[in-house]
PDB file of C-alpha atoms in Angstrom:
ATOM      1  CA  UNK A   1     -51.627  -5.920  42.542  1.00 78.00           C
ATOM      2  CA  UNK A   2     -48.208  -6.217  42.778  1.00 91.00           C
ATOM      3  CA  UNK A   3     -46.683  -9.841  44.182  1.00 96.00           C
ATOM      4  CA  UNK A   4     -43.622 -10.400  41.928  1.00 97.00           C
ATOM      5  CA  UNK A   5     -40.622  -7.893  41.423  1.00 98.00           C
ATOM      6  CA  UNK A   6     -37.282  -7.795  39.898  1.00 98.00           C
ATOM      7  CA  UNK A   7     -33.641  -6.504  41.374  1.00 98.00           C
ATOM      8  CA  UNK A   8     -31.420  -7.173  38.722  1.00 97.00           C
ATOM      9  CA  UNK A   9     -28.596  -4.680  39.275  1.00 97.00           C
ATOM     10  CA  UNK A  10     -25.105  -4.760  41.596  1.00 97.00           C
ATOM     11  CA  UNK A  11     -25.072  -3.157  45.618  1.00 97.00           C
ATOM     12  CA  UNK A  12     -22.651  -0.346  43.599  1.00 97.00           C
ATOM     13  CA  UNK A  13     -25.615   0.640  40.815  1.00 97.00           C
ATOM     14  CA  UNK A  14     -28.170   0.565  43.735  1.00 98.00           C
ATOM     15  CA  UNK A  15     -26.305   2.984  45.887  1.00 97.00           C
ATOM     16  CA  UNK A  16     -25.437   5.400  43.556  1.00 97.00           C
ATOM     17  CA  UNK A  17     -28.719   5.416  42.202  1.00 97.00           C
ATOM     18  CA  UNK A  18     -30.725   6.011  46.202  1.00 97.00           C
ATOM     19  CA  UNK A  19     -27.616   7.988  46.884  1.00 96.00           C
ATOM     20  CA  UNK A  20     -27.020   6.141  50.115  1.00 96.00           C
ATOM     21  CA  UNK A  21     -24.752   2.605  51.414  1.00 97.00           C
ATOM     22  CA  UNK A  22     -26.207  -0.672  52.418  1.00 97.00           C
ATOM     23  CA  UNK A  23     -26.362  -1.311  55.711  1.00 96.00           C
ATOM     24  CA  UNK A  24     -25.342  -5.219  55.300  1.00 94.00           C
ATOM     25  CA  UNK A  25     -23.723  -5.261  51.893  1.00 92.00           C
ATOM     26  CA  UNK A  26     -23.307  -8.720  52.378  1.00 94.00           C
ATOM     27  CA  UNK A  27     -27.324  -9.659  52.615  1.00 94.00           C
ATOM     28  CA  UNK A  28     -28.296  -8.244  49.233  1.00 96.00           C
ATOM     29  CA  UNK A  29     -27.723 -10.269  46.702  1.00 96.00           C
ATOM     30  CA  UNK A  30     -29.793  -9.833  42.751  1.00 97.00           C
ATOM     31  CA  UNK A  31     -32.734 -11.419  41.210  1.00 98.00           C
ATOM     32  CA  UNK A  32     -34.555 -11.475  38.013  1.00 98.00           C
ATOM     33  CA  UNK A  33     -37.323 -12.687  40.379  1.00 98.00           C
ATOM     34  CA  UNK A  34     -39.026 -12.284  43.745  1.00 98.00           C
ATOM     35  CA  UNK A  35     -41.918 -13.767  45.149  1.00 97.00           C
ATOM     36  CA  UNK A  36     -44.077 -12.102  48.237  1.00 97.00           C
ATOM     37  CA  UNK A  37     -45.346 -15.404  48.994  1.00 96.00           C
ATOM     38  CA  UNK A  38     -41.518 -16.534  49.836  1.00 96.00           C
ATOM     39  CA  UNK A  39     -41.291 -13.126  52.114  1.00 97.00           C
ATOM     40  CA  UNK A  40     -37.777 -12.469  50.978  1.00 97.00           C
ATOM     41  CA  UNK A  41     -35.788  -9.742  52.148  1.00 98.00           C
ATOM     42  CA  UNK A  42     -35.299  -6.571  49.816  1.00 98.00           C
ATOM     43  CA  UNK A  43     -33.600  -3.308  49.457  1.00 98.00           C
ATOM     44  CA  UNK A  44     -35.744  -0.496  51.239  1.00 98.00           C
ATOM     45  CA  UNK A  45     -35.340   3.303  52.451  1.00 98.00           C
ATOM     46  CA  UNK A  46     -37.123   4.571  55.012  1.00 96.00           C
ATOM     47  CA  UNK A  47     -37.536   8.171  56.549  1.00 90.00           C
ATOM     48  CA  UNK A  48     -35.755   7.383  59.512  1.00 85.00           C
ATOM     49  CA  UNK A  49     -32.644   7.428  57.915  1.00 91.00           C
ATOM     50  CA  UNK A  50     -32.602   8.515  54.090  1.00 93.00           C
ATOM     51  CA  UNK A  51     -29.156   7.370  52.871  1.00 94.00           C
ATOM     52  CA  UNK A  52     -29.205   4.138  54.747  1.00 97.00           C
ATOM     53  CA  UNK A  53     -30.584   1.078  52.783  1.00 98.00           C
ATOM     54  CA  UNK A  54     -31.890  -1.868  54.603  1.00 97.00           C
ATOM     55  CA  UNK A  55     -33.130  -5.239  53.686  1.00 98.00           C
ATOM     56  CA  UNK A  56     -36.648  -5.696  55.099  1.00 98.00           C
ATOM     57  CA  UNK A  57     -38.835  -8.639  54.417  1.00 98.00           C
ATOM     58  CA  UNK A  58     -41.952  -8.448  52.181  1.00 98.00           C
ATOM     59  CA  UNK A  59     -44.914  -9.037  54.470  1.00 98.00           C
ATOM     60  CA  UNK A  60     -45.993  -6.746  56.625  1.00 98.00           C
ATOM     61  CA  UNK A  61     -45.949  -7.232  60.295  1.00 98.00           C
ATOM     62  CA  UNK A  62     -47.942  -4.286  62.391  1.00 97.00           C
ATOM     63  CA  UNK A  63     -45.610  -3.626  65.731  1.00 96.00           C
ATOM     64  CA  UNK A  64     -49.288  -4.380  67.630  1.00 96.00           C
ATOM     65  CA  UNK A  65     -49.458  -8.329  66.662  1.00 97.00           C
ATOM     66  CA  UNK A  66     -49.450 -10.315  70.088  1.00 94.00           C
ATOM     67  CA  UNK A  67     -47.646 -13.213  68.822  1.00 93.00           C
ATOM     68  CA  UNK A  68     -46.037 -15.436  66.615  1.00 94.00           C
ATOM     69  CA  UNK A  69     -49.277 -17.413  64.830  1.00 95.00           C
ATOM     70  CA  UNK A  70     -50.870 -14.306  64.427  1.00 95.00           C
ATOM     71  CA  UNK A  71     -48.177 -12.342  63.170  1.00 96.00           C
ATOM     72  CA  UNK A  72     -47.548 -15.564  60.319  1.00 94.00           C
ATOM     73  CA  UNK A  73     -50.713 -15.290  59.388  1.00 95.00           C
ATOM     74  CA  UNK A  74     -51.150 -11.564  58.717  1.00 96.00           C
ATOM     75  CA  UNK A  75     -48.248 -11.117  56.854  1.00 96.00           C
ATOM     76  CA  UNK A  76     -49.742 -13.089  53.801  1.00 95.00           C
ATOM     77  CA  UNK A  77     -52.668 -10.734  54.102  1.00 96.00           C
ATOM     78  CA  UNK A  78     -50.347  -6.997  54.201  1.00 98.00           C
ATOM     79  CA  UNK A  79     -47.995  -8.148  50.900  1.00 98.00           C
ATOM     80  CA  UNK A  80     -50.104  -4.942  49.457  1.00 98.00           C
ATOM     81  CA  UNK A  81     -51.955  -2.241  50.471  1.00 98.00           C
ATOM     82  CA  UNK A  82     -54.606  -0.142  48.539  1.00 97.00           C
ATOM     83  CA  UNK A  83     -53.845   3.365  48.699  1.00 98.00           C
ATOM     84  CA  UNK A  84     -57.429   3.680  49.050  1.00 97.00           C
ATOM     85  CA  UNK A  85     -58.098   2.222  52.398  1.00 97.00           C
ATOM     86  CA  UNK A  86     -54.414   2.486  54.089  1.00 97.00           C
ATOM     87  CA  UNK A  87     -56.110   4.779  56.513  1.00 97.00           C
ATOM     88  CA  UNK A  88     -58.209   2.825  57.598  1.00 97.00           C
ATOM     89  CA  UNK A  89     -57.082  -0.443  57.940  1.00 96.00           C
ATOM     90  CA  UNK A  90     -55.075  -1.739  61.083  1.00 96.00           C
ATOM     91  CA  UNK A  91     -52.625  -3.105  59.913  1.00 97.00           C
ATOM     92  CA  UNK A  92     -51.876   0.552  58.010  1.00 98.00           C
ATOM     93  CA  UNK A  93     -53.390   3.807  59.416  1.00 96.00           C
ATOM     94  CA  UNK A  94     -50.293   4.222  61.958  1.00 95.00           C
ATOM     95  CA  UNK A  95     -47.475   3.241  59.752  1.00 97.00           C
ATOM     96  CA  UNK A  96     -49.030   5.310  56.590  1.00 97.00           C
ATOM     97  CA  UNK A  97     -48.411   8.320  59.101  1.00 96.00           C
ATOM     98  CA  UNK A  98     -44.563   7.777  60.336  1.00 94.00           C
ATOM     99  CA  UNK A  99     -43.703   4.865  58.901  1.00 97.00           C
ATOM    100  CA  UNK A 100     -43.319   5.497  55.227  1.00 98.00           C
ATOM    101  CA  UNK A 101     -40.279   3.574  52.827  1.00 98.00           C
ATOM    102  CA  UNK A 102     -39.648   3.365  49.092  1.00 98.00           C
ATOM    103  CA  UNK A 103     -38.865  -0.428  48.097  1.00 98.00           C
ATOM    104  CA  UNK A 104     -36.044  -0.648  45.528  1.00 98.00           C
ATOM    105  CA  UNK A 105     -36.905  -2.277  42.494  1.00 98.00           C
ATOM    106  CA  UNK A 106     -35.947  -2.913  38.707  1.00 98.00           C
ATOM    107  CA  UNK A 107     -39.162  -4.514  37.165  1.00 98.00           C
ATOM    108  CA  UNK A 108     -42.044  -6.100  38.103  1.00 98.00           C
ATOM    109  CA  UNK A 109     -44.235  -9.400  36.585  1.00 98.00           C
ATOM    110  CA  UNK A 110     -48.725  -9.262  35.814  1.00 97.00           C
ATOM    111  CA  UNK A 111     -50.329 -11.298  34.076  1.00 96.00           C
ATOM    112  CA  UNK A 112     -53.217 -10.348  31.467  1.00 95.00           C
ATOM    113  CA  UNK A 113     -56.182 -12.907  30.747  1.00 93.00           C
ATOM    114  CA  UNK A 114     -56.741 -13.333  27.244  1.00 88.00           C
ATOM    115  CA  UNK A 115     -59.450 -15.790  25.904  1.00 84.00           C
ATOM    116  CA  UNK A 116     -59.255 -17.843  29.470  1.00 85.00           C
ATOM    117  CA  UNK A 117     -55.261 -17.860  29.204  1.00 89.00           C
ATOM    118  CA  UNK A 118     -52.841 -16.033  31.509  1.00 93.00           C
ATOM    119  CA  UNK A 119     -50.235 -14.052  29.388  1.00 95.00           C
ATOM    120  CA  UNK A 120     -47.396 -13.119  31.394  1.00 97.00           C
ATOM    121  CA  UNK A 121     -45.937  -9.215  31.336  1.00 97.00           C
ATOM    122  CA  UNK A 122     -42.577  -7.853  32.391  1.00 98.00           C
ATOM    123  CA  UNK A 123     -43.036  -4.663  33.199  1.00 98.00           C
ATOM    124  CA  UNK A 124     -40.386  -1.607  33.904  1.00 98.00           C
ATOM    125  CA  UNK A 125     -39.344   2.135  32.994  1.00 98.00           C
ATOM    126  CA  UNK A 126     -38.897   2.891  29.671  1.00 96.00           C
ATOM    127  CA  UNK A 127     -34.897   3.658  30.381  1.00 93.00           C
ATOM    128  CA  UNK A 128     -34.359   0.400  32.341  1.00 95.00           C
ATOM    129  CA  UNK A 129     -33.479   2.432  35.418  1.00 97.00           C
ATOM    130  CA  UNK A 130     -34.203   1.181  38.730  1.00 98.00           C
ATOM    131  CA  UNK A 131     -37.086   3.106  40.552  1.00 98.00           C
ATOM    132  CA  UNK A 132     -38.946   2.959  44.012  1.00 98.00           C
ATOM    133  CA  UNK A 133     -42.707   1.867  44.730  1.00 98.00           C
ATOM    134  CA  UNK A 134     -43.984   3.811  47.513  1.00 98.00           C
ATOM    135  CA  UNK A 135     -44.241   1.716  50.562  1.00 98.00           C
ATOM    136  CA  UNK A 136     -44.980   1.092  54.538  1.00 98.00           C
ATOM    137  CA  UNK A 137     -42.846  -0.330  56.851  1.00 98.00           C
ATOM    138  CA  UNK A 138     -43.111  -1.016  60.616  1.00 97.00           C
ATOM    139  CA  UNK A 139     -41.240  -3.176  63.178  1.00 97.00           C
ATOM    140  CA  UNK A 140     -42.268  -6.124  65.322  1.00 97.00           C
ATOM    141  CA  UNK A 141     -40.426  -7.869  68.141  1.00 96.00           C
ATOM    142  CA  UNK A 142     -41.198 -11.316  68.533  1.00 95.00           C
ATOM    143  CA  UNK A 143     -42.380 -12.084  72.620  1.00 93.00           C
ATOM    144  CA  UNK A 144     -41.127 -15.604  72.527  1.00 92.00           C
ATOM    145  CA  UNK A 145     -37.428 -14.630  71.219  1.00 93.00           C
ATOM    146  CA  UNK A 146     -37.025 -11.073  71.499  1.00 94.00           C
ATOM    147  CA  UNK A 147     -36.317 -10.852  67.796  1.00 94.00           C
ATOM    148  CA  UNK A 148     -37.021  -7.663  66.061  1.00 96.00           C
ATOM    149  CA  UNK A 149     -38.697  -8.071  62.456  1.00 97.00           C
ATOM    150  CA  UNK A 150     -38.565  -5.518  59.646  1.00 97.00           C
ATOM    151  CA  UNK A 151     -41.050  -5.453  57.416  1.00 98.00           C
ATOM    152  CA  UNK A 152     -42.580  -4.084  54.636  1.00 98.00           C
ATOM    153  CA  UNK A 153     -46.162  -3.640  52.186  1.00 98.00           C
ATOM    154  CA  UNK A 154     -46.249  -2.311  48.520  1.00 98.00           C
ATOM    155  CA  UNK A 155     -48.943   0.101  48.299  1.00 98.00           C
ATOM    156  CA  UNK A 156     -51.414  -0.220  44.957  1.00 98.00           C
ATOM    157  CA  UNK A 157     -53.304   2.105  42.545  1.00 98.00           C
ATOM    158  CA  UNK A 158     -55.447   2.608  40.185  1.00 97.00           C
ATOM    159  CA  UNK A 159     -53.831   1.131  36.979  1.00 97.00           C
ATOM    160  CA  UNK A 160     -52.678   3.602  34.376  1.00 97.00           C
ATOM    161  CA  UNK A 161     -53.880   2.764  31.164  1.00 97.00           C
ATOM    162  CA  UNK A 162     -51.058   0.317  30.054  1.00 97.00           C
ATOM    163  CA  UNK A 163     -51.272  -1.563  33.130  1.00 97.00           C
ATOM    164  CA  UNK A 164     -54.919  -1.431  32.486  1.00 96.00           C
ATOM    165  CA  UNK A 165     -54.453  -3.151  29.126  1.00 96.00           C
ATOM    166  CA  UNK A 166     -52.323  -6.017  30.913  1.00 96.00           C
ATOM    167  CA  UNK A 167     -53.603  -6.337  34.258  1.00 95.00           C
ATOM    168  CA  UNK A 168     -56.767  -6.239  33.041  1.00 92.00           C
ATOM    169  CA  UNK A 169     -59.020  -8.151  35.371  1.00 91.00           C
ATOM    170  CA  UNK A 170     -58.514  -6.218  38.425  1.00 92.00           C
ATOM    171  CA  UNK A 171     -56.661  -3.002  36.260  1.00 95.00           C
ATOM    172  CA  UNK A 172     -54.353  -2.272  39.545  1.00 97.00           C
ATOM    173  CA  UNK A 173     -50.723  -1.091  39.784  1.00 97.00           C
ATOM    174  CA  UNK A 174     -48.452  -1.006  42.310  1.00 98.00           C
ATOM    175  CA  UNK A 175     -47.145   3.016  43.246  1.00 98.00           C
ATOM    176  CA  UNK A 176     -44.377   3.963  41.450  1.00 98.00           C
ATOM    177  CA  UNK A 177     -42.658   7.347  42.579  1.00 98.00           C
ATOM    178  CA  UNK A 178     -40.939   9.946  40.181  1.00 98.00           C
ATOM    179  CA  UNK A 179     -37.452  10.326  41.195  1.00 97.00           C
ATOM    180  CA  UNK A 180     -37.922  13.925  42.449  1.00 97.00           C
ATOM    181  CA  UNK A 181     -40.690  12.541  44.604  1.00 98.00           C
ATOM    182  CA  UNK A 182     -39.140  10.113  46.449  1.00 98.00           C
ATOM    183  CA  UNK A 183     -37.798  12.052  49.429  1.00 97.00           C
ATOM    184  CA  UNK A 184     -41.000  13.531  49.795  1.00 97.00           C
ATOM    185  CA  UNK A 185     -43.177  10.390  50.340  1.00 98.00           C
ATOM    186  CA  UNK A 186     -40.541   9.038  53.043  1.00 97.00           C
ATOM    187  CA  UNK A 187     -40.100  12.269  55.218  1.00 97.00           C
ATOM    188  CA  UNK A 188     -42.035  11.875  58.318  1.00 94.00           C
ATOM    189  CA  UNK A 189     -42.319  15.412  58.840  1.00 95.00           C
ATOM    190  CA  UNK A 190     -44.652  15.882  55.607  1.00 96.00           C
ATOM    191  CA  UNK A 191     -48.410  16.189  56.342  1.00 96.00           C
ATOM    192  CA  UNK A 192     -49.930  13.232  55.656  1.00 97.00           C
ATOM    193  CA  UNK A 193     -52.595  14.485  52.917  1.00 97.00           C
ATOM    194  CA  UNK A 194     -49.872  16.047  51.166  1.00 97.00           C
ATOM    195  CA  UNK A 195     -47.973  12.327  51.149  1.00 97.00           C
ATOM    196  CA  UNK A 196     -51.366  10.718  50.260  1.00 98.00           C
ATOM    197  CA  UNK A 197     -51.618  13.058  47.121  1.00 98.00           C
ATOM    198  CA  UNK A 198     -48.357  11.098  45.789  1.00 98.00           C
ATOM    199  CA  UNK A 199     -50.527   7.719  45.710  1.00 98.00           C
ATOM    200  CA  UNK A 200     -51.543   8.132  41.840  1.00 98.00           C
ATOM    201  CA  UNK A 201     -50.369   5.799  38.296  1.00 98.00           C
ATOM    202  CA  UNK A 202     -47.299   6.317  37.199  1.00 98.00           C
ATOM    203  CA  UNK A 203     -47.020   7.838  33.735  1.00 98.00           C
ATOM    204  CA  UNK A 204     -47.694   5.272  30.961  1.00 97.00           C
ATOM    205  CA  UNK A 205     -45.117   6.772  28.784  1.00 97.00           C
ATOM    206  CA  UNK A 206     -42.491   6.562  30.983  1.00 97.00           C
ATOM    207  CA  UNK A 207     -43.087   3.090  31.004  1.00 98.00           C
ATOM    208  CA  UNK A 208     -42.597  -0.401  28.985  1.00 97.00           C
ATOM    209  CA  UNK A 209     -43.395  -3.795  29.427  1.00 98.00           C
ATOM    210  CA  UNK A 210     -43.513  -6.758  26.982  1.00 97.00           C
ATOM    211  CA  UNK A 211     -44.989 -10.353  27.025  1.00 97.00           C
ATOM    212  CA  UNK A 212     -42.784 -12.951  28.688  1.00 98.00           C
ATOM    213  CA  UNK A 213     -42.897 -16.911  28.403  1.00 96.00           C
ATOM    214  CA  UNK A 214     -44.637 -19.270  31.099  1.00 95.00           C
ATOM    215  CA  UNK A 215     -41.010 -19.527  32.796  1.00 97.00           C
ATOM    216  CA  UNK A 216     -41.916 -17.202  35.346  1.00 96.00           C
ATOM    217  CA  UNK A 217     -45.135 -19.170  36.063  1.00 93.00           C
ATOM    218  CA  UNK A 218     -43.390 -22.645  36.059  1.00 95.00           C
ATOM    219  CA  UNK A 219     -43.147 -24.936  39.063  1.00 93.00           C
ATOM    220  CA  UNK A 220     -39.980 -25.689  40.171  1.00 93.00           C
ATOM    221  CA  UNK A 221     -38.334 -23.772  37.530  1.00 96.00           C
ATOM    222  CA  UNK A 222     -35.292 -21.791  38.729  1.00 96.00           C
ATOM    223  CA  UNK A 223     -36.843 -18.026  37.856  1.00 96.00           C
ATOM    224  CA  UNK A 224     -33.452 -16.250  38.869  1.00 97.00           C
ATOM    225  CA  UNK A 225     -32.291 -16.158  35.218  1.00 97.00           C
ATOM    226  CA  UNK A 226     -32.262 -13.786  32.681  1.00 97.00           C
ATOM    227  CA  UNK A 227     -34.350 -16.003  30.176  1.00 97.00           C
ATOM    228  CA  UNK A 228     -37.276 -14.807  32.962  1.00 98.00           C
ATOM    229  CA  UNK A 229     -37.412 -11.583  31.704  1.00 98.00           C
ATOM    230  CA  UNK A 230     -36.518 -12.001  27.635  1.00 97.00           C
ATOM    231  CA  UNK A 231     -39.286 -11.131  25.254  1.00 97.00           C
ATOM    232  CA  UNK A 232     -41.836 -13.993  23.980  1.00 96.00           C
ATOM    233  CA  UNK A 233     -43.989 -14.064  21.148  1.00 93.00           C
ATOM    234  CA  UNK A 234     -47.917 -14.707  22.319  1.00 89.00           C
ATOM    235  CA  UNK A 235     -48.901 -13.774  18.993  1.00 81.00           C
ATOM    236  CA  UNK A 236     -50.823 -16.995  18.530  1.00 67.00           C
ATOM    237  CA  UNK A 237     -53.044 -16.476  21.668  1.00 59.00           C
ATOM    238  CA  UNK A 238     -55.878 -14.105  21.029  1.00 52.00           C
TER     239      UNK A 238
END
């Protein structure tokens, strides 16, 4: 699964990158960490505009949820979605048709179990460039306040073989998107069993990841550091 993510790079290296402007410069701001369960805001780019980039909170909140209980509730439920069952599910088979985004990230954290311990992983592209996990996105206005809410679900996979190695208890990984397929997987106008045959693992060798130390698991700790992300020797731990 994927419920931890990294956006360390400036506004400047994210627009050139997505070829597009922020929308609210002044909301982004970057992280060596990000937590679903804190439903921040991040960087995403939907179909309906492709050279816009919007922050939309982590969470997703289907544009049919009656009210405001209900719609806190689901939202810890829709942080993912399995690219298995996103037809089918509620809270996904209309916004896997129109509703399709990439969410801007750098890196992202899993942990591996090894003998009964939980090693922690940073895990990114093996040129440190930023990339795009395939997403949904859908919009809810709040009845009580009239607020509109943007928000968003990473969509999972199978895990590739590396991520099988380190997420190896449930051997999932979120969708990451080659570059050239990007545009693809966020037009509204492609079919959608041509944008469901984009949902597969990303190419091991393309990747890299390397052990981190319990910072990222520590409570309390400020994560937002570099330190999060620096290499750590588990070489005692079998």
């Amino acid at each position: 699964m994927c419920f931890t993510v990294a956006i360390h790079a400036s506004r400047e290296e994210i627009e050139k990158r997505f070829d597009g402007s922020f929308e609210e410069p002044e909301t982004f701001a970057p992280g060596y960490y990000f937590s679903a369960f804190t439903f921040p805001r991040l960087p995403v780019i939907s179909g309906r505009d492709n050279h816009v980039i919007r922050m939309y909170r982590w969470g997703l909140i289907p544009s049919w949820v009656k009210d405001e209980a209900y719609a806190e509730g689901i939202r810890t439920k829709t942080l993912n979605a399995k690219c298995e069952t996103i037809t089918e599910k509620p809270s996904f088979r209309n916004a896997v048709k129109m509703n399709r985004c990439l969410v801007i990230s750098k890196g992202f954290f899993e942990w591996q179990n090894r003998d009964n311990k939980k090693i922690p992983y940073y895990i990114g592209l093996e040129d440190d460039q930023l990339f795009g996990f395939a997403g949904l996105y859908d919009t809810w206005t709040n009845p009580a306040t009239g607020e509109m809410n943007y928000t968003f679900t990473i969509i999972t996979t199978t895990a590739n073989p590396l991520l099988a190695v380190i997420h190896n208890t449930k051997q999932r990984m979120p969708v990451i998107l080659p570059k050239e397929k990007e545009q693809t997987w966020i037009d509204p106008g492609v079919p959608l069993d041509s944008a469901l045959e984009l949902l597969v693992p990303y190419d091991q060798e393309k990747m890299k990841a390397w052990t981190i130390s319990r910072l990222v698991s520590a409570p309390g700790a400020n994560k937002n550091v570099p330190a999060v992300i620096e290499p750590y020797n588990w070489s005692g731990v079998k």
